[in-house]
PDB file of C-alpha atoms in Angstrom:
ATOM      1  CA  UNK C   1     183.265 319.049  89.063  1.00 77.00           C
ATOM      2  CA  UNK C   2     179.970 316.333  89.171  1.00 82.00           C
ATOM      3  CA  UNK C   3     177.740 316.160  86.344  1.00 84.00           C
ATOM      4  CA  UNK C   4     174.105 315.707  86.216  1.00 86.00           C
ATOM      5  CA  UNK C   5     174.406 312.182  85.268  1.00 87.00           C
ATOM      6  CA  UNK C   6     176.275 311.225  88.615  1.00 88.00           C
ATOM      7  CA  UNK C   7     174.475 313.645  90.502  1.00 88.00           C
ATOM      8  CA  UNK C   8     171.381 311.416  89.519  1.00 90.00           C
ATOM      9  CA  UNK C   9     173.193 308.450  90.786  1.00 90.00           C
ATOM     10  CA  UNK C  10     174.360 309.805  93.805  1.00 91.00           C
ATOM     11  CA  UNK C  11     170.844 311.167  94.850  1.00 91.00           C
ATOM     12  CA  UNK C  12     169.249 308.072  94.199  1.00 92.00           C
ATOM     13  CA  UNK C  13     171.884 305.895  95.774  1.00 92.00           C
ATOM     14  CA  UNK C  14     171.511 307.766  98.970  1.00 92.00           C
ATOM     15  CA  UNK C  15     168.076 308.723  98.497  1.00 93.00           C
ATOM     16  CA  UNK C  16     166.980 306.427 101.056  1.00 92.00           C
ATOM     17  CA  UNK C  17     169.032 307.226 103.879  1.00 91.00           C
ATOM     18  CA  UNK C  18     168.288 311.074 103.774  1.00 93.00           C
ATOM     19  CA  UNK C  19     164.366 309.971 103.312  1.00 92.00           C
ATOM     20  CA  UNK C  20     165.068 308.203 107.002  1.00 90.00           C
ATOM     21  CA  UNK C  21     166.733 311.208 108.117  1.00 89.00           C
ATOM     22  CA  UNK C  22     163.777 313.573 107.195  1.00 89.00           C
ATOM     23  CA  UNK C  23     161.163 310.985 108.735  1.00 87.00           C
ATOM     24  CA  UNK C  24     162.644 311.449 112.115  1.00 85.00           C
ATOM     25  CA  UNK C  25     162.224 315.006 112.008  1.00 83.00           C
ATOM     26  CA  UNK C  26     159.092 315.574 109.998  1.00 83.00           C
ATOM     27  CA  UNK C  27     155.794 314.247 111.470  1.00 79.00           C
ATOM     28  CA  UNK C  28     154.945 312.208 108.284  1.00 81.00           C
ATOM     29  CA  UNK C  29     155.935 310.716 104.911  1.00 86.00           C
ATOM     30  CA  UNK C  30     154.405 313.125 102.835  1.00 88.00           C
ATOM     31  CA  UNK C  31     156.233 315.905 104.531  1.00 88.00           C
ATOM     32  CA  UNK C  32     159.030 313.850 103.919  1.00 90.00           C
ATOM     33  CA  UNK C  33     158.835 313.671 100.447  1.00 92.00           C
ATOM     34  CA  UNK C  34     157.636 317.360 100.012  1.00 92.00           C
ATOM     35  CA  UNK C  35     160.926 318.069 102.251  1.00 93.00           C
ATOM     36  CA  UNK C  36     163.021 315.781 100.004  1.00 95.00           C
ATOM     37  CA  UNK C  37     161.986 317.167  96.651  1.00 94.00           C
ATOM     38  CA  UNK C  38     162.866 320.975  97.465  1.00 94.00           C
ATOM     39  CA  UNK C  39     166.151 319.695  99.112  1.00 94.00           C
ATOM     40  CA  UNK C  40     166.651 317.657  95.644  1.00 93.00           C
ATOM     41  CA  UNK C  41     165.904 320.843  93.541  1.00 94.00           C
ATOM     42  CA  UNK C  42     168.511 322.978  95.694  1.00 94.00           C
ATOM     43  CA  UNK C  43     170.783 320.536  95.110  1.00 93.00           C
ATOM     44  CA  UNK C  44     170.039 320.447  92.103  1.00 92.00           C
ATOM     45  CA  UNK C  45     170.521 324.057  91.523  1.00 92.00           C
ATOM     46  CA  UNK C  46     174.210 323.755  93.656  1.00 92.00           C
ATOM     47  CA  UNK C  47     175.391 320.509  91.866  1.00 90.00           C
ATOM     48  CA  UNK C  48     178.648 323.163  91.041  1.00 89.00           C
ATOM     49  CA  UNK C  49     180.106 322.858  94.763  1.00 88.00           C
ATOM     50  CA  UNK C  50     180.718 319.296  94.503  1.00 87.00           C
ATOM     51  CA  UNK C  51     184.078 318.415  93.857  1.00 86.00           C
ATOM     52  CA  UNK C  52     183.848 314.240  94.512  1.00 87.00           C
ATOM     53  CA  UNK C  53     181.487 312.000  95.126  1.00 88.00           C
ATOM     54  CA  UNK C  54     182.618 311.542  98.748  1.00 89.00           C
ATOM     55  CA  UNK C  55     181.255 315.154  99.422  1.00 90.00           C
ATOM     56  CA  UNK C  56     177.925 314.225  98.192  1.00 92.00           C
ATOM     57  CA  UNK C  57     176.243 312.555 101.565  1.00 91.00           C
ATOM     58  CA  UNK C  58     177.532 315.011 103.921  1.00 91.00           C
ATOM     59  CA  UNK C  59     176.971 317.920 101.453  1.00 92.00           C
ATOM     60  CA  UNK C  60     173.160 316.456 100.938  1.00 93.00           C
ATOM     61  CA  UNK C  61     173.006 316.346 104.683  1.00 92.00           C
ATOM     62  CA  UNK C  62     173.474 319.942 105.398  1.00 91.00           C
ATOM     63  CA  UNK C  63     170.798 321.011 102.516  1.00 93.00           C
ATOM     64  CA  UNK C  64     168.539 318.369 104.057  1.00 93.00           C
ATOM     65  CA  UNK C  65     168.803 320.300 107.495  1.00 90.00           C
ATOM     66  CA  UNK C  66     167.924 323.472 106.309  1.00 92.00           C
ATOM     67  CA  UNK C  67     165.034 322.163 103.974  1.00 93.00           C
ATOM     68  CA  UNK C  68     163.732 320.373 107.592  1.00 90.00           C
ATOM     69  CA  UNK C  69     164.338 323.769 109.103  1.00 88.00           C
ATOM     70  CA  UNK C  70     162.566 325.820 106.361  1.00 88.00           C
ATOM     71  CA  UNK C  71     159.307 322.966 106.154  1.00 86.00           C
ATOM     72  CA  UNK C  72     158.888 323.280 110.322  1.00 79.00           C
ATOM     73  CA  UNK C  73     159.183 326.853 110.117  1.00 79.00           C
ATOM     74  CA  UNK C  74     155.966 327.010 107.468  1.00 76.00           C
ATOM     75  CA  UNK C  75     154.069 324.776 109.512  1.00 70.00           C
ATOM     76  CA  UNK C  76     154.664 326.208 112.954  1.00 63.00           C
ATOM     77  CA  UNK C  77     151.269 326.269 113.991  1.00 59.00           C
ATOM     78  CA  UNK C  78     151.415 322.193 113.802  1.00 58.00           C
ATOM     79  CA  UNK C  79     152.959 320.432 116.966  1.00 57.00           C
ATOM     80  CA  UNK C  80     156.143 319.361 115.925  1.00 52.00           C
ATOM     81  CA  UNK C  81     157.606 316.752 118.744  1.00 51.00           C
ATOM     82  CA  UNK C  82     161.555 318.015 118.486  1.00 57.00           C
ATOM     83  CA  UNK C  83     162.106 322.084 118.373  1.00 61.00           C
ATOM     84  CA  UNK C  84     164.704 323.303 116.181  1.00 65.00           C
ATOM     85  CA  UNK C  85     167.523 323.563 118.350  1.00 68.00           C
ATOM     86  CA  UNK C  86     167.381 319.762 118.963  1.00 66.00           C
ATOM     87  CA  UNK C  87     166.819 318.581 115.411  1.00 67.00           C
ATOM     88  CA  UNK C  88     170.553 320.821 114.365  1.00 70.00           C
ATOM     89  CA  UNK C  89     172.117 319.086 117.759  1.00 72.00           C
ATOM     90  CA  UNK C  90     171.111 315.836 116.251  1.00 71.00           C
ATOM     91  CA  UNK C  91     171.752 316.395 112.581  1.00 73.00           C
ATOM     92  CA  UNK C  92     175.313 317.695 114.007  1.00 71.00           C
ATOM     93  CA  UNK C  93     175.865 314.283 115.970  1.00 72.00           C
ATOM     94  CA  UNK C  94     175.073 312.365 113.153  1.00 71.00           C
ATOM     95  CA  UNK C  95     177.751 314.701 110.991  1.00 69.00           C
ATOM     96  CA  UNK C  96     180.072 313.954 113.914  1.00 70.00           C
ATOM     97  CA  UNK C  97     179.490 310.164 113.803  1.00 68.00           C
ATOM     98  CA  UNK C  98     179.333 309.951 109.959  1.00 70.00           C
ATOM     99  CA  UNK C  99     182.792 311.657 110.250  1.00 69.00           C
ATOM    100  CA  UNK C 100     184.244 309.617 112.711  1.00 76.00           C
ATOM    101  CA  UNK C 101     183.042 306.193 110.557  1.00 76.00           C
ATOM    102  CA  UNK C 102     184.916 307.373 107.986  1.00 77.00           C
ATOM    103  CA  UNK C 103     187.969 308.209 109.790  1.00 79.00           C
ATOM    104  CA  UNK C 104     188.392 304.819 111.000  1.00 81.00           C
ATOM    105  CA  UNK C 105     187.384 303.553 107.581  1.00 83.00           C
ATOM    106  CA  UNK C 106     190.638 305.170 106.116  1.00 83.00           C
ATOM    107  CA  UNK C 107     192.214 304.021 109.400  1.00 86.00           C
ATOM    108  CA  UNK C 108     191.520 300.522 109.294  1.00 87.00           C
ATOM    109  CA  UNK C 109     192.211 300.584 105.138  1.00 87.00           C
ATOM    110  CA  UNK C 110     195.774 302.192 105.956  1.00 88.00           C
ATOM    111  CA  UNK C 111     196.345 299.625 108.532  1.00 89.00           C
ATOM    112  CA  UNK C 112     195.017 296.641 106.518  1.00 90.00           C
ATOM    113  CA  UNK C 113     196.982 297.853 103.174  1.00 88.00           C
ATOM    114  CA  UNK C 114     200.528 298.256 105.096  1.00 90.00           C
ATOM    115  CA  UNK C 115     200.294 294.504 105.889  1.00 91.00           C
ATOM    116  CA  UNK C 116     200.511 293.929 102.076  1.00 90.00           C
ATOM    117  CA  UNK C 117     203.861 294.088 100.578  1.00 91.00           C
ATOM    118  CA  UNK C 118     205.259 296.390  98.669  1.00 88.00           C
ATOM    119  CA  UNK C 119     204.288 294.698  95.287  1.00 85.00           C
ATOM    120  CA  UNK C 120     200.612 293.780  96.105  1.00 88.00           C
ATOM    121  CA  UNK C 121     200.040 297.685  97.690  1.00 86.00           C
ATOM    122  CA  UNK C 122     200.942 298.869  94.469  1.00 82.00           C
ATOM    123  CA  UNK C 123     198.360 295.851  92.116  1.00 83.00           C
ATOM    124  CA  UNK C 124     196.292 297.099  94.879  1.00 82.00           C
ATOM    125  CA  UNK C 125     195.993 300.432  93.934  1.00 80.00           C
ATOM    126  CA  UNK C 126     196.585 300.516  90.299  1.00 78.00           C
ATOM    127  CA  UNK C 127     193.352 300.824  89.447  1.00 77.00           C
ATOM    128  CA  UNK C 128     193.313 304.289  91.220  1.00 72.00           C
ATOM    129  CA  UNK C 129     196.231 305.428  89.403  1.00 68.00           C
ATOM    130  CA  UNK C 130     195.856 308.001  86.517  1.00 52.00           C
ATOM    131  CA  UNK C 131     199.678 306.505  84.987  1.00 65.00           C
ATOM    132  CA  UNK C 132     197.999 303.309  82.937  1.00 66.00           C
ATOM    133  CA  UNK C 133     196.776 301.537  85.966  1.00 73.00           C
ATOM    134  CA  UNK C 134     196.849 297.652  85.535  1.00 74.00           C
ATOM    135  CA  UNK C 135     197.650 297.897  82.126  1.00 76.00           C
ATOM    136  CA  UNK C 136     200.310 299.771  82.195  1.00 75.00           C
ATOM    137  CA  UNK C 137     201.538 296.740  85.097  1.00 74.00           C
ATOM    138  CA  UNK C 138     200.962 294.364  82.550  1.00 75.00           C
ATOM    139  CA  UNK C 139     202.799 295.625  80.166  1.00 76.00           C
ATOM    140  CA  UNK C 140     205.985 295.964  82.208  1.00 78.00           C
ATOM    141  CA  UNK C 141     205.617 292.630  83.949  1.00 75.00           C
ATOM    142  CA  UNK C 142     205.209 288.456  82.880  1.00 76.00           C
ATOM    143  CA  UNK C 143     201.518 288.712  83.740  1.00 79.00           C
ATOM    144  CA  UNK C 144     198.453 289.718  81.330  1.00 82.00           C
ATOM    145  CA  UNK C 145     196.017 292.477  82.481  1.00 78.00           C
ATOM    146  CA  UNK C 146     193.652 289.837  82.819  1.00 84.00           C
ATOM    147  CA  UNK C 147     195.362 287.893  85.506  1.00 85.00           C
ATOM    148  CA  UNK C 148     196.150 290.463  87.216  1.00 82.00           C
ATOM    149  CA  UNK C 149     192.629 291.985  87.592  1.00 83.00           C
ATOM    150  CA  UNK C 150     192.098 288.053  88.671  1.00 88.00           C
ATOM    151  CA  UNK C 151     194.568 288.965  91.549  1.00 87.00           C
ATOM    152  CA  UNK C 152     193.205 292.875  92.426  1.00 86.00           C
ATOM    153  CA  UNK C 153     189.888 290.778  93.140  1.00 86.00           C
ATOM    154  CA  UNK C 154     191.502 287.895  95.356  1.00 90.00           C
ATOM    155  CA  UNK C 155     193.801 290.697  97.038  1.00 89.00           C
ATOM    156  CA  UNK C 156     190.337 293.359  97.840  1.00 88.00           C
ATOM    157  CA  UNK C 157     188.606 290.191  99.426  1.00 90.00           C
ATOM    158  CA  UNK C 158     191.456 290.093 101.604  1.00 91.00           C
ATOM    159  CA  UNK C 159     191.671 293.907 101.907  1.00 88.00           C
ATOM    160  CA  UNK C 160     187.933 294.009 102.870  1.00 89.00           C
ATOM    161  CA  UNK C 161     188.124 291.047 104.999  1.00 90.00           C
ATOM    162  CA  UNK C 162     190.663 292.678 107.351  1.00 89.00           C
ATOM    163  CA  UNK C 163     189.080 296.036 107.387  1.00 87.00           C
ATOM    164  CA  UNK C 164     185.744 294.166 108.317  1.00 87.00           C
ATOM    165  CA  UNK C 165     187.501 292.602 111.167  1.00 89.00           C
ATOM    166  CA  UNK C 166     189.259 295.630 111.971  1.00 86.00           C
ATOM    167  CA  UNK C 167     186.388 297.928 112.273  1.00 82.00           C
ATOM    168  CA  UNK C 168     184.934 294.877 114.086  1.00 82.00           C
ATOM    169  CA  UNK C 169     187.319 295.024 116.916  1.00 80.00           C
ATOM    170  CA  UNK C 170     187.361 298.609 117.133  1.00 68.00           C
ATOM    171  CA  UNK C 171     184.062 298.552 118.001  1.00 61.00           C
ATOM    172  CA  UNK C 172     184.192 296.265 120.938  1.00 49.00           C
ATOM    173  CA  UNK C 173     186.957 298.635 122.448  1.00 51.00           C
ATOM    174  CA  UNK C 174     184.346 301.778 122.264  1.00 46.00           C
ATOM    175  CA  UNK C 175     183.798 302.896 125.976  1.00 44.00           C
ATOM    176  CA  UNK C 176     179.873 302.653 126.503  1.00 37.00           C
TER     177      UNK C 176
END
């Protein structure tokens, strides 16, 4: 479960993205501010629903969508450019795009990880394991923890470059 401090950090990290989504559907920045404030209050009350950091952005977009629709109903007498059905459709497409991107990223990471030796894979994943991670590897091996962290840094750069290259080539293969 995510605590209040982590929630605040995640909200601040994604606030601009949420504001830009809201701005696409609202008439001005004042309306965006109002909707973001209401959405953040709802998120704060429902923080117990979150299990991990990865869930935050999709979860917050759902709450934001409902707050946008609520704001539109409250201001129904003003002229809005987009109707509720179109907003829902666009938000659904955005969620699908996010899911496709996450899937593509996960696929690229898996593919690139497989190009590393088993020892390098183990080393790359060591900081994320709950069994002592890098320190446990240092104790059982002939390298210090510091040298292992430096090696992990170099391996992460190679992994990053591989993932970026794979995602770039995947974009070129997509039908237009």
